[in-house]
Coordinates of C-alpha atoms in Angstrom, one line a residue:
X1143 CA -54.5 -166.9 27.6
X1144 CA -55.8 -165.5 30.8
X1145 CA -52.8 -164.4 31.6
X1146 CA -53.6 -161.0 30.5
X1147 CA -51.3 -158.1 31.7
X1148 CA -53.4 -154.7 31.4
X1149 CA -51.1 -151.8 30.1
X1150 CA -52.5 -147.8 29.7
X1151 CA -51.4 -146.4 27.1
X1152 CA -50.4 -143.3 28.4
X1153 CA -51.8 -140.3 26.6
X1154 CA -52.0 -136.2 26.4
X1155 CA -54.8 -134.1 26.9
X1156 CA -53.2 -130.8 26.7
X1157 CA -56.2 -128.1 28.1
X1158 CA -54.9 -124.4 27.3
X1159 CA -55.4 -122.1 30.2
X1160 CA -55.0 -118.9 29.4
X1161 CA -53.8 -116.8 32.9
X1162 CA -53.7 -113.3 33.2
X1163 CA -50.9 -111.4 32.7
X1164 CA -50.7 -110.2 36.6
X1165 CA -50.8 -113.7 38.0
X1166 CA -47.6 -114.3 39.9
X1167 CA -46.4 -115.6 42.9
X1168 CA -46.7 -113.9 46.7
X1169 CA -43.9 -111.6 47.4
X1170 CA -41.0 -114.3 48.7
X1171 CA -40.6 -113.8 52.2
X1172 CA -38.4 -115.1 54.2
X1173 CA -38.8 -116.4 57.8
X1174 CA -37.6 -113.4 59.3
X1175 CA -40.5 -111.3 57.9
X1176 CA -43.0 -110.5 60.5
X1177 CA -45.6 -111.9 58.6
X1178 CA -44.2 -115.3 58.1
X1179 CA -43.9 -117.8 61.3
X1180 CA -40.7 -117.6 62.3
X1181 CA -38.2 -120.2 61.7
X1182 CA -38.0 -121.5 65.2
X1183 CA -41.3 -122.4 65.5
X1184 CA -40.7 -125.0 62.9
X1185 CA -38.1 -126.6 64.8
X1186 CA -39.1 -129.2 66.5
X1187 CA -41.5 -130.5 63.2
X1188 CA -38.4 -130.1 61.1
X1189 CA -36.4 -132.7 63.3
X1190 CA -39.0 -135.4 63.4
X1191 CA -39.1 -135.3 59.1
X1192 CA -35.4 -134.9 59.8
X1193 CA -35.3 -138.1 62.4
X1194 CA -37.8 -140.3 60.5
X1195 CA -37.2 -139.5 56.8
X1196 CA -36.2 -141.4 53.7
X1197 CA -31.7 -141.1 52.8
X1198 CA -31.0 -141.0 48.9
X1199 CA -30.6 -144.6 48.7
X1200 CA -34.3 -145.9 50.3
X1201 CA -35.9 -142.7 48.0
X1202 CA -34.7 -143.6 44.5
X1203 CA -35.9 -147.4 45.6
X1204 CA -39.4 -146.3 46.5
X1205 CA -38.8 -144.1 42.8
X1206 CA -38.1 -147.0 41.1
X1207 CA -40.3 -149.6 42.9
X1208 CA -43.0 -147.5 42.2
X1209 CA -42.2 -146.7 38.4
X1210 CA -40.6 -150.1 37.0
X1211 CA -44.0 -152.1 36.5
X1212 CA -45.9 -153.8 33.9
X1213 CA -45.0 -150.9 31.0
X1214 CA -41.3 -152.8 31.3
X1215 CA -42.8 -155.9 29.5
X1216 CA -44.0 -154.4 26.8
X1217 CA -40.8 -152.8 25.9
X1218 CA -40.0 -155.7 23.6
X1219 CA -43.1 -155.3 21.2
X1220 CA -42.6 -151.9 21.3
X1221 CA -39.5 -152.5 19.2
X1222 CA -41.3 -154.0 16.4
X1223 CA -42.4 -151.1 15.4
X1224 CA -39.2 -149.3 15.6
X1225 CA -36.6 -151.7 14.8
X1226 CA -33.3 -151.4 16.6
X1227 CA -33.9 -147.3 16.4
X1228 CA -36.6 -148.4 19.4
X1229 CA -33.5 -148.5 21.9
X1230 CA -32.5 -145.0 21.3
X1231 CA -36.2 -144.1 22.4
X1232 CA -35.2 -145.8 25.9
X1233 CA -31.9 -144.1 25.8
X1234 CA -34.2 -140.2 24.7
X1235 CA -37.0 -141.0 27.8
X1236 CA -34.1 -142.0 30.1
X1237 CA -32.8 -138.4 29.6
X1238 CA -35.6 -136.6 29.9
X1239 CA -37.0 -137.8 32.5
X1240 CA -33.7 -137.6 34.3
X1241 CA -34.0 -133.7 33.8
X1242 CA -38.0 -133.7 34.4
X1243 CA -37.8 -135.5 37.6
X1244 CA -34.7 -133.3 38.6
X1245 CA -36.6 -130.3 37.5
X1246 CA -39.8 -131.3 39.8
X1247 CA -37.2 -131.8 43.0
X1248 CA -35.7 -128.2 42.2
X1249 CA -39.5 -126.7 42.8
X1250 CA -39.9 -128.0 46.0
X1251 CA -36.3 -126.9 46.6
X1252 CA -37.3 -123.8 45.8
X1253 CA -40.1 -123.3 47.5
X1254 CA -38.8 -124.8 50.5
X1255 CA -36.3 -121.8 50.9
X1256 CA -38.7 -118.9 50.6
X1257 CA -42.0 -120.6 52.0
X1258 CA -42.3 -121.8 56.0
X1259 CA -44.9 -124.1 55.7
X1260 CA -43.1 -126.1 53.2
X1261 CA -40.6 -127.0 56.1
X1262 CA -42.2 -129.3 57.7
X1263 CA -44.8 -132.0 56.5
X1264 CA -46.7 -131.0 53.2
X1265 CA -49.2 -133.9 52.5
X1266 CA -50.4 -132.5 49.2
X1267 CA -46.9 -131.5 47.7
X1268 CA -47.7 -131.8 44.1
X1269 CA -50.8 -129.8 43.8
X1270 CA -48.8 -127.5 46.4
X1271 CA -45.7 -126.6 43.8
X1272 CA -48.7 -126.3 41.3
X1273 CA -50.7 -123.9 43.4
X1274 CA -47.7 -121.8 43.7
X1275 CA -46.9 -121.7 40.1
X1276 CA -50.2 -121.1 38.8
X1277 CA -52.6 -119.9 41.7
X1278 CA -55.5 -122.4 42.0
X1279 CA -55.9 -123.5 39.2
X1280 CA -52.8 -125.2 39.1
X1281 CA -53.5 -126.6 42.0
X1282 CA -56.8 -128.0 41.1
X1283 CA -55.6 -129.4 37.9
X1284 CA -52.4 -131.2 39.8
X1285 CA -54.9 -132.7 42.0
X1286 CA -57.7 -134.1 39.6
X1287 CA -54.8 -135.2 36.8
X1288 CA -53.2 -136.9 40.0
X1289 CA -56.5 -138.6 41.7
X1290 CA -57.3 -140.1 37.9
X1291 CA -54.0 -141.1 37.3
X1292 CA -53.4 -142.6 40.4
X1293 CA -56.6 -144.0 41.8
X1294 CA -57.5 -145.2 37.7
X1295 CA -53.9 -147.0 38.1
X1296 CA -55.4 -148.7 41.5
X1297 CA -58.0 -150.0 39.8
X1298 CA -56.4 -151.5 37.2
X1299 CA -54.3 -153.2 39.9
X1300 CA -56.9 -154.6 41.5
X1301 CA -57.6 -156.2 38.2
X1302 CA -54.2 -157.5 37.4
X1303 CA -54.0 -158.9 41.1
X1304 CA -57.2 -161.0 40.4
X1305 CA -56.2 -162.4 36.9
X1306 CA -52.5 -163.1 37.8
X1307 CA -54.2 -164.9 40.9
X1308 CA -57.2 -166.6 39.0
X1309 CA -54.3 -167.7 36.3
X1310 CA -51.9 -168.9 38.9
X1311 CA -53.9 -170.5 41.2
X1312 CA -55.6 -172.6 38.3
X1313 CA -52.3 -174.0 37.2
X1314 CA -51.0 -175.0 40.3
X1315 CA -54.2 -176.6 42.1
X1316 CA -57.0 -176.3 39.3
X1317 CA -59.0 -173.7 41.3
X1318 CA -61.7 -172.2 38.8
X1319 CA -63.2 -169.1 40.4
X1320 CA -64.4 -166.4 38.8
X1321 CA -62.7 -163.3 38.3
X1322 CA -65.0 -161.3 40.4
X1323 CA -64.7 -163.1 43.4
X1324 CA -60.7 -162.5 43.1
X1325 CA -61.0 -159.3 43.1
X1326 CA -63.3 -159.1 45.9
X1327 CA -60.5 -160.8 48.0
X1328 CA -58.2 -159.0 46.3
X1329 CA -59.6 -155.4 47.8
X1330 CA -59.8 -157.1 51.2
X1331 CA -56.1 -158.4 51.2
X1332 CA -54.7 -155.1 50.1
X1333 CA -56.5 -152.6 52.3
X1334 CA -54.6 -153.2 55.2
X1335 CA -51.9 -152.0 53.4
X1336 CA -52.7 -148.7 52.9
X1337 CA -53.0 -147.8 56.2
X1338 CA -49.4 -146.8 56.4
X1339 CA -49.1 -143.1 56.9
X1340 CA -46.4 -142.0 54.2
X1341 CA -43.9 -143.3 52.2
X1342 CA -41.2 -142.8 55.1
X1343 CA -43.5 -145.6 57.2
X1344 CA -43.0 -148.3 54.3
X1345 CA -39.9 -148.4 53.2
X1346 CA -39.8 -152.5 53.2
X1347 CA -43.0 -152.3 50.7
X1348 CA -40.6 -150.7 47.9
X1349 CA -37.9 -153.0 48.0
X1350 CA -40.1 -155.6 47.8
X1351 CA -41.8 -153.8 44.5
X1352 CA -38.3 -153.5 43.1
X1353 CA -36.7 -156.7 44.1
X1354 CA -39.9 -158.5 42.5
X1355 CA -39.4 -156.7 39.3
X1356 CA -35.8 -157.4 38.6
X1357 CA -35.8 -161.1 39.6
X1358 CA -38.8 -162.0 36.9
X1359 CA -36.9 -159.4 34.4
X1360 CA -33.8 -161.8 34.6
X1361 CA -35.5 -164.9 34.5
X1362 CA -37.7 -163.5 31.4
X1363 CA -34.4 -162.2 29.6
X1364 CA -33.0 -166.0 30.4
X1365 CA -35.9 -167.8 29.2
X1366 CA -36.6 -165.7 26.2
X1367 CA -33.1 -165.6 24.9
X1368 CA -33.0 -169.8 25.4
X1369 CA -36.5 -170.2 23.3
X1370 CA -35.4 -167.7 20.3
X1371 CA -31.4 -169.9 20.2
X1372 CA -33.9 -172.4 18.9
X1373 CA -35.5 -170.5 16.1
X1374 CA -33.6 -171.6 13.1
X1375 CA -34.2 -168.0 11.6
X1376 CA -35.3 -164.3 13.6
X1377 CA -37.5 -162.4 11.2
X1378 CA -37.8 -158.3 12.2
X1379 CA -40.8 -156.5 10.6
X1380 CA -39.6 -153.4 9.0
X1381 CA -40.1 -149.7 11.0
X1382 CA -43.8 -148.3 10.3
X1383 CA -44.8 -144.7 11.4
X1384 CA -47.6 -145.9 12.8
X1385 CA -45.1 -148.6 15.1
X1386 CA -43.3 -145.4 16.0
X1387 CA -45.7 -143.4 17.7
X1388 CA -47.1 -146.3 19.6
X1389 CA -43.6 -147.0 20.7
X1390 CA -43.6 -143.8 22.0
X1391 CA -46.4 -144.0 24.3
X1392 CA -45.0 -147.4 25.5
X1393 CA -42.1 -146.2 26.3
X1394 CA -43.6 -143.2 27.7
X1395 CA -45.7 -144.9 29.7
X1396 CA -42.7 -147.1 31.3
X1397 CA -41.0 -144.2 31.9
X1398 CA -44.5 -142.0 34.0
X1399 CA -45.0 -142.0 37.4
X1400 CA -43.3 -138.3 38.4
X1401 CA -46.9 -137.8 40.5
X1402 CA -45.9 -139.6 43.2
X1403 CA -42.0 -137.9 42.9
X1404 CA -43.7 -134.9 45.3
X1405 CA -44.8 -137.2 48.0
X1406 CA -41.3 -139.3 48.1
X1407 CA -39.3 -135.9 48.5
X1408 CA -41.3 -134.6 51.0
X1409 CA -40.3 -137.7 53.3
X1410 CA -36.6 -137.5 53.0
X1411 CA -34.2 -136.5 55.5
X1412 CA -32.4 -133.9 53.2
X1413 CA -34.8 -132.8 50.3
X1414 CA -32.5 -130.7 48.5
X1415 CA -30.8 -134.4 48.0
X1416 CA -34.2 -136.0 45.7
X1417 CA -32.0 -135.0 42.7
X1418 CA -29.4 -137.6 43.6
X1419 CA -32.3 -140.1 44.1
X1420 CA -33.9 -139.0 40.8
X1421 CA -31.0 -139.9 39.2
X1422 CA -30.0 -142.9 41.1
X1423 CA -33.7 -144.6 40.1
X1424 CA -34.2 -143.5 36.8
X1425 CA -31.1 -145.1 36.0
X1426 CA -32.0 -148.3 38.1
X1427 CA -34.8 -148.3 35.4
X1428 CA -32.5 -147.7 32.3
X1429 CA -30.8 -150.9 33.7
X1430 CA -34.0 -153.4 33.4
X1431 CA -35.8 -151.8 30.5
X1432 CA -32.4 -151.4 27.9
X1433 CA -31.9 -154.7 28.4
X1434 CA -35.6 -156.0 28.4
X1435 CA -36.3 -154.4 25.5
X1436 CA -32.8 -155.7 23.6
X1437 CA -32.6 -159.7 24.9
X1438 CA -36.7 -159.9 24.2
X1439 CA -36.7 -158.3 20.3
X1440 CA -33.8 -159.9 19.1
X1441 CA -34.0 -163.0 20.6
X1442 CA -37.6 -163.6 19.4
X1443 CA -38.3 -161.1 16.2
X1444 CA -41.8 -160.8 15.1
X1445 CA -42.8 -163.8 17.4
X1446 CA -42.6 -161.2 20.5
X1447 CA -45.8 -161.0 22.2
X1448 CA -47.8 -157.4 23.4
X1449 CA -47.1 -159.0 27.0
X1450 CA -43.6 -160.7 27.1
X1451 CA -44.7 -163.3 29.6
X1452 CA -47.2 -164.8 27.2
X1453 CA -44.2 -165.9 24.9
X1454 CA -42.5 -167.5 27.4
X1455 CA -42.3 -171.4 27.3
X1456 CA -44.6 -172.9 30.1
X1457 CA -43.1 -174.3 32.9
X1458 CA -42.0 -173.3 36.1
X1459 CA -40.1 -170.3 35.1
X1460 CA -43.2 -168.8 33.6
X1461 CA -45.0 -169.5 37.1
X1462 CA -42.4 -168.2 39.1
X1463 CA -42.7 -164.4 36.8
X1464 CA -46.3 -164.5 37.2
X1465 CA -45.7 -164.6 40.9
X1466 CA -42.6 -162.0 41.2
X1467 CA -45.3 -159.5 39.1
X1468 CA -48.0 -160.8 41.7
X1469 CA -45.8 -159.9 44.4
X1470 CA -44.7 -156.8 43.2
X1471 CA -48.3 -155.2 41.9
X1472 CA -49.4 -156.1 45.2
X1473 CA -46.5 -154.3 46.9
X1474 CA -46.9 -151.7 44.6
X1475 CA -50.5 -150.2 45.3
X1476 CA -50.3 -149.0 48.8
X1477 CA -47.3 -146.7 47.2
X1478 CA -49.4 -145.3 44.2
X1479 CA -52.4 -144.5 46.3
X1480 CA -50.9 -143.2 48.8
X1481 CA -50.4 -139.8 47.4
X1482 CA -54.2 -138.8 46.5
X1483 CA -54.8 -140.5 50.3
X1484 CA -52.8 -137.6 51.7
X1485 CA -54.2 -135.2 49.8
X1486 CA -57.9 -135.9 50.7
X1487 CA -57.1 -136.8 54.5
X1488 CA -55.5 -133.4 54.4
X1489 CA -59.2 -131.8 52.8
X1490 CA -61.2 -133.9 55.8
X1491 CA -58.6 -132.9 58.6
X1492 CA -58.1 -136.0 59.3
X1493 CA -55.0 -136.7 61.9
X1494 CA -51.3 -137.6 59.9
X1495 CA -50.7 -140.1 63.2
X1496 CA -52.0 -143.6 63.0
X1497 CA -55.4 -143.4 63.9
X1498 CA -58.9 -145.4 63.0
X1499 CA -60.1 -142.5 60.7
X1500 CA -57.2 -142.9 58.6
X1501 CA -57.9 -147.0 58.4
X1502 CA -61.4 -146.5 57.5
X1503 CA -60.9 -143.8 55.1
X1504 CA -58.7 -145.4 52.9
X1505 CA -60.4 -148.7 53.3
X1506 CA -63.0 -146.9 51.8
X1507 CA -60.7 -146.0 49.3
X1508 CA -59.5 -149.4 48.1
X1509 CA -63.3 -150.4 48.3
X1510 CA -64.6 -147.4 46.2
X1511 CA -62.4 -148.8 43.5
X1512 CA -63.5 -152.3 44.0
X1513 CA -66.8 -151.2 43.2
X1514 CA -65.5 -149.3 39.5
X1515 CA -63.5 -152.6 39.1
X1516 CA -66.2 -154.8 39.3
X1517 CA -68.8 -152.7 37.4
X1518 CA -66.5 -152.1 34.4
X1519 CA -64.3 -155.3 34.2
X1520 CA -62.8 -154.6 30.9
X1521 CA -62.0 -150.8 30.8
X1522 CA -58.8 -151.0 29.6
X1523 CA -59.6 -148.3 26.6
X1524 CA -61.1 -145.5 29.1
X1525 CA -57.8 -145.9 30.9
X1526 CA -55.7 -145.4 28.1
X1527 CA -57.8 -142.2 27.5
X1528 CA -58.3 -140.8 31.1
X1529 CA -54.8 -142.0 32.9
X1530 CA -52.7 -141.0 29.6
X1531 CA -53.7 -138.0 29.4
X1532 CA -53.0 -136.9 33.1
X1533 CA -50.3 -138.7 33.6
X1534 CA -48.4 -137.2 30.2
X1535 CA -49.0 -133.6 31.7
X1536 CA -47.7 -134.8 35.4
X1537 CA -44.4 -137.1 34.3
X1538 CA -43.6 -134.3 30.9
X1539 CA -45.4 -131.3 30.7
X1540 CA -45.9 -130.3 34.4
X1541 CA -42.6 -130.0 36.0
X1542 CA -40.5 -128.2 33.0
X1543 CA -43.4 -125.9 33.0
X1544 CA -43.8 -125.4 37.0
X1545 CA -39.8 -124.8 37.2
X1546 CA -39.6 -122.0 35.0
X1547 CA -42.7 -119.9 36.3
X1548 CA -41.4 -120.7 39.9
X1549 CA -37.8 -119.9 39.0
X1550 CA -38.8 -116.7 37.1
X1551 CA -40.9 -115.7 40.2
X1552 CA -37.5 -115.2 41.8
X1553 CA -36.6 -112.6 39.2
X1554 CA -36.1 -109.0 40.5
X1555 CA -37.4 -109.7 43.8
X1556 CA -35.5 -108.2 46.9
X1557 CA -33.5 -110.4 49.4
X1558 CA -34.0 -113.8 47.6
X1559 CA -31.7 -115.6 45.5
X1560 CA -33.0 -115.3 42.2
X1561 CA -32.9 -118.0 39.6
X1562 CA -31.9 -117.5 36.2
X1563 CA -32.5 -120.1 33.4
X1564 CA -30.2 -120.3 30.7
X1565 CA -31.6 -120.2 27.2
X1566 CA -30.6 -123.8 26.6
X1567 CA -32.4 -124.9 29.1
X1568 CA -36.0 -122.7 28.6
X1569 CA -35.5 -124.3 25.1
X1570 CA -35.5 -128.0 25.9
X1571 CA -37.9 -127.2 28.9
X1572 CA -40.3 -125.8 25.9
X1573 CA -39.1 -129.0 23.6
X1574 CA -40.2 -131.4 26.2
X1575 CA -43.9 -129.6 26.7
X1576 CA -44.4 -129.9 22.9
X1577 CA -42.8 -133.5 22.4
X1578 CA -44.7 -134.3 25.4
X1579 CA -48.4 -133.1 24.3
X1580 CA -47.5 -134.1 20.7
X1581 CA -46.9 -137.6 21.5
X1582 CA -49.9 -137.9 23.6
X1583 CA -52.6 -136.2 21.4
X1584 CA -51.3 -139.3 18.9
X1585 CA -51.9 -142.0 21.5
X1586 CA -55.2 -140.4 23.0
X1587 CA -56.2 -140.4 19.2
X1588 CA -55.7 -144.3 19.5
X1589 CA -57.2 -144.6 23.1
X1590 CA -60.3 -142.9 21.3
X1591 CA -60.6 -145.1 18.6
X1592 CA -59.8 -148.7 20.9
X1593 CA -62.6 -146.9 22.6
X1594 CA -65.4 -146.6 19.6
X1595 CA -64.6 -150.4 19.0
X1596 CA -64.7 -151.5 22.5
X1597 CA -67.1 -154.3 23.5
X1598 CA -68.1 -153.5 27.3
X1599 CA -69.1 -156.4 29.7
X1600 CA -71.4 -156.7 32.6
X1601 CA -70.6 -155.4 35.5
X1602 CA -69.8 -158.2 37.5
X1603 CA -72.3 -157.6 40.5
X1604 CA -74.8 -158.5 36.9
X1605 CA -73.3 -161.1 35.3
X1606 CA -71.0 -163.2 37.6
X1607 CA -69.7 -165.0 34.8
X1608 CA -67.6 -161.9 33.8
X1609 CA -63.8 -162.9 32.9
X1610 CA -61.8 -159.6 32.5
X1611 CA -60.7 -158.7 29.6
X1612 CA -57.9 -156.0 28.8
X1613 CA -55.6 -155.4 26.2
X1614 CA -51.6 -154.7 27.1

């Protein structure tokens, strides 16, 4: 079927870094201190975020626009492995990343109170809270895990566009063009796009991301739950150990995308608020996938596909899903690629207004991974190596990790508010590091090995006869 939906595995690379005893924090100053700018100075920069920025409500959309993707339809076959017991895996990432994403929004909160130039507009905020928890090597580590994860996941956009394209357009009007050639216009349609400055400037773009998603959820729970009242009996594999840990990089995966939580915070009008949104989206996405994941392995059993669309009947409901994920992966990309674009515009000093630098830079951008697109067509397998692994430490090992040094920082130190963790909490902030690498060393074990049996193709600039292939 070349209606192939590409799915990375998410996985953990967990590199030890051993810092030095003495590495801790600047002194926290406050904007009185003569060596900090003083607080009116920031004024008039804090009123325009203020003026311009995201409320709860349009933040945990962009959240959950950005999150609730293509992981959600392989929630079903994730089950299989599981059993019923898969749903209380929904139920464990739901709460954990409730407290990880709340966790990441308390940093910045943090930070915010004892540092001036997080006041007004940060463009790199992730590597930012990183560089202040761990010096610069946290920073530099926040920042390559982030360009990988993000930029790899354009990419594979790029790809999913063109196949979802090439498979619709050849059903409706028997257009045969090679996958190559879609993604070539593919790049050019979605360019334009990512000219927007920051998230603040596109707030339509994540509805639409969302509002796709949930419509072809519901008309995928409705078709599903019609074909399987047909099945005279619903046969359910029994749990393997094997079915459990890739459930849990499914699941994990669904549940990933805390790198662009950073760049979404820094654009609201009140950012000691993101926790509300954090909340508010996460369990937006508790909503589709519980019930995804239910409707889809019960009502179809062992006869559940890897991609939930392929075991749809054909017909016009199965077009109009293709489209709604068309719609939404296409409204979906300037949001994930937005944050590395800051982050480099920031390195090149290039202007935060609307300006032609901005447009050809990140034109570049989208065509830069046009070209990785078309020279490795099916590189599913690398992704699940090189995007698991970064995004694992950013969505479950990062942020418990970057609010305790940060909140111990506080400890002891004269005229700040210090921060005190209770012993519960360091515990299940350690918990979710280990669980967190743990679960990712499995599935980088099984991105190496999809890997060693890989079959590469041409890159399509070689061989223009290249269909892409990918595994979900």
């Amino acid at each position: 079927n070349k209606h192939v939906l590409l799915r990375i595995d998410f996985a953990s690379v967990w590199v030890s870094l051993k810092f030095s005893s003495d590495l801790v924090l600047d002194p926290l100053l406050h904007t009185g201190h003569p060596d900090k700018l003083g607080h009116n100075d920031l004024v008039p920069l804090q009123k325009e975020v203020m003026a311009g920025g995201l409320s709860i409500v349009t933040a945990a959309i962009f959240l959950a626009g950005e999150m609730a993707g293509s992981g959600v339809l392989a929630l079903p076959y994730a089950l299989l492995g599981t059993g019923w017991a898969g749903l209380f895996l929904i139920v464990f990432f739901t709460i954990n990343s409730l407290f990880t994403g709340t966790r990441l929004g308390l940093c910045w909160v943090m930070l915010e109170d004892r540092y001036d130039e997080f006041k007004g507009e940060v463009r790199d905020p992730y590597p930012a809270i990183g560089k202040k928890a761990f010096g610069r090597a946290g920073e530099i580590i926040s920042l390559i895990c982030i360009c990988f994860t993000l930029y790899g996941g354009g990419c594979v956009f790029i790809v999913l566009i063109s196949q979802l394209l090439q498979g619709v357009l050849m059903e409706l009007f028997d257009l045969d063009w090679s996958i190559c050639f879609w993604m070539l216009i593919t790049a050019c349609t979605l360019a334009p796009l990512t000219w927007f400055g920051t998230p603040k400037d596109f707030w339509p773009i994540a509805v639409g991301a969302l509002v796709t998603t949930v419509v072809a959820c519901i008309i995928i729970m409705v078709n599903v739950a019609q074909e399987g009242a047909e099945f005279e009996k619903v046969v359910y594999p029994a749990p393997t150990v094997n079915g459990f840990f890739s459930a849990f990089g499914t699941i994990m995966f669904a549940f990933a995308g805390a790198s662009t939580f950073p760049t979404i915070q820094a654009d609201m009008k009140d950012r000691s608020q993101f926790k509300y949104a954090a909340i508010f989206a996460i369990l937006i996405l508790f909503l589709i996938y519980f019930p995804m994941a239910s409707v889809g392995y019960f009502s179809l059993g062992d006869q559940v596909e890897d991609n939930i669309v392929v075991a749809m009947s054909n017909g016009w409901q199965k077009v109009t899903v293709e489209i709604m994920l068309l719609l939404h992966l296409v409204t979906a990309f300037p949001i994930i690629t937005n944050p590395p674009a800051q982050m480099f515009e920031e390195m090149l000093k290039i202007p935060t207004s609307f300006n032609i630098k901005r447009c050809l830079f990140r034109t570049f951008s989208v065509f830069g991974l046009l070209f990785i697109a078309e020279t490795i067509p099916s590189f599913g397998a690398i992704l699940n190596l090189v995007g698991g692994s970064t995004v694992t430490l950013l969505t479950f090992v990062f942020p418990p990790l970057f609010y305790m040094r940060i909140a111990d920082a506080t400890i002891g130190v004269k005229g700040v508010q210090e921060k005190r963790i209770p012993l519960w909490e360091r515990i299940y902030c350690w918990a979710l590091i280990l669980i967190g690498v743990a679960g990712g060393c499995v599935a980088t074990y099984s991105a190496i090995v999809s890997i060693a049996d890989a079959e590469f193709s041409q890159p399509c600039y070689i061989s223009t006869n290249v269909t892409a292939s990918a595994s979900h």
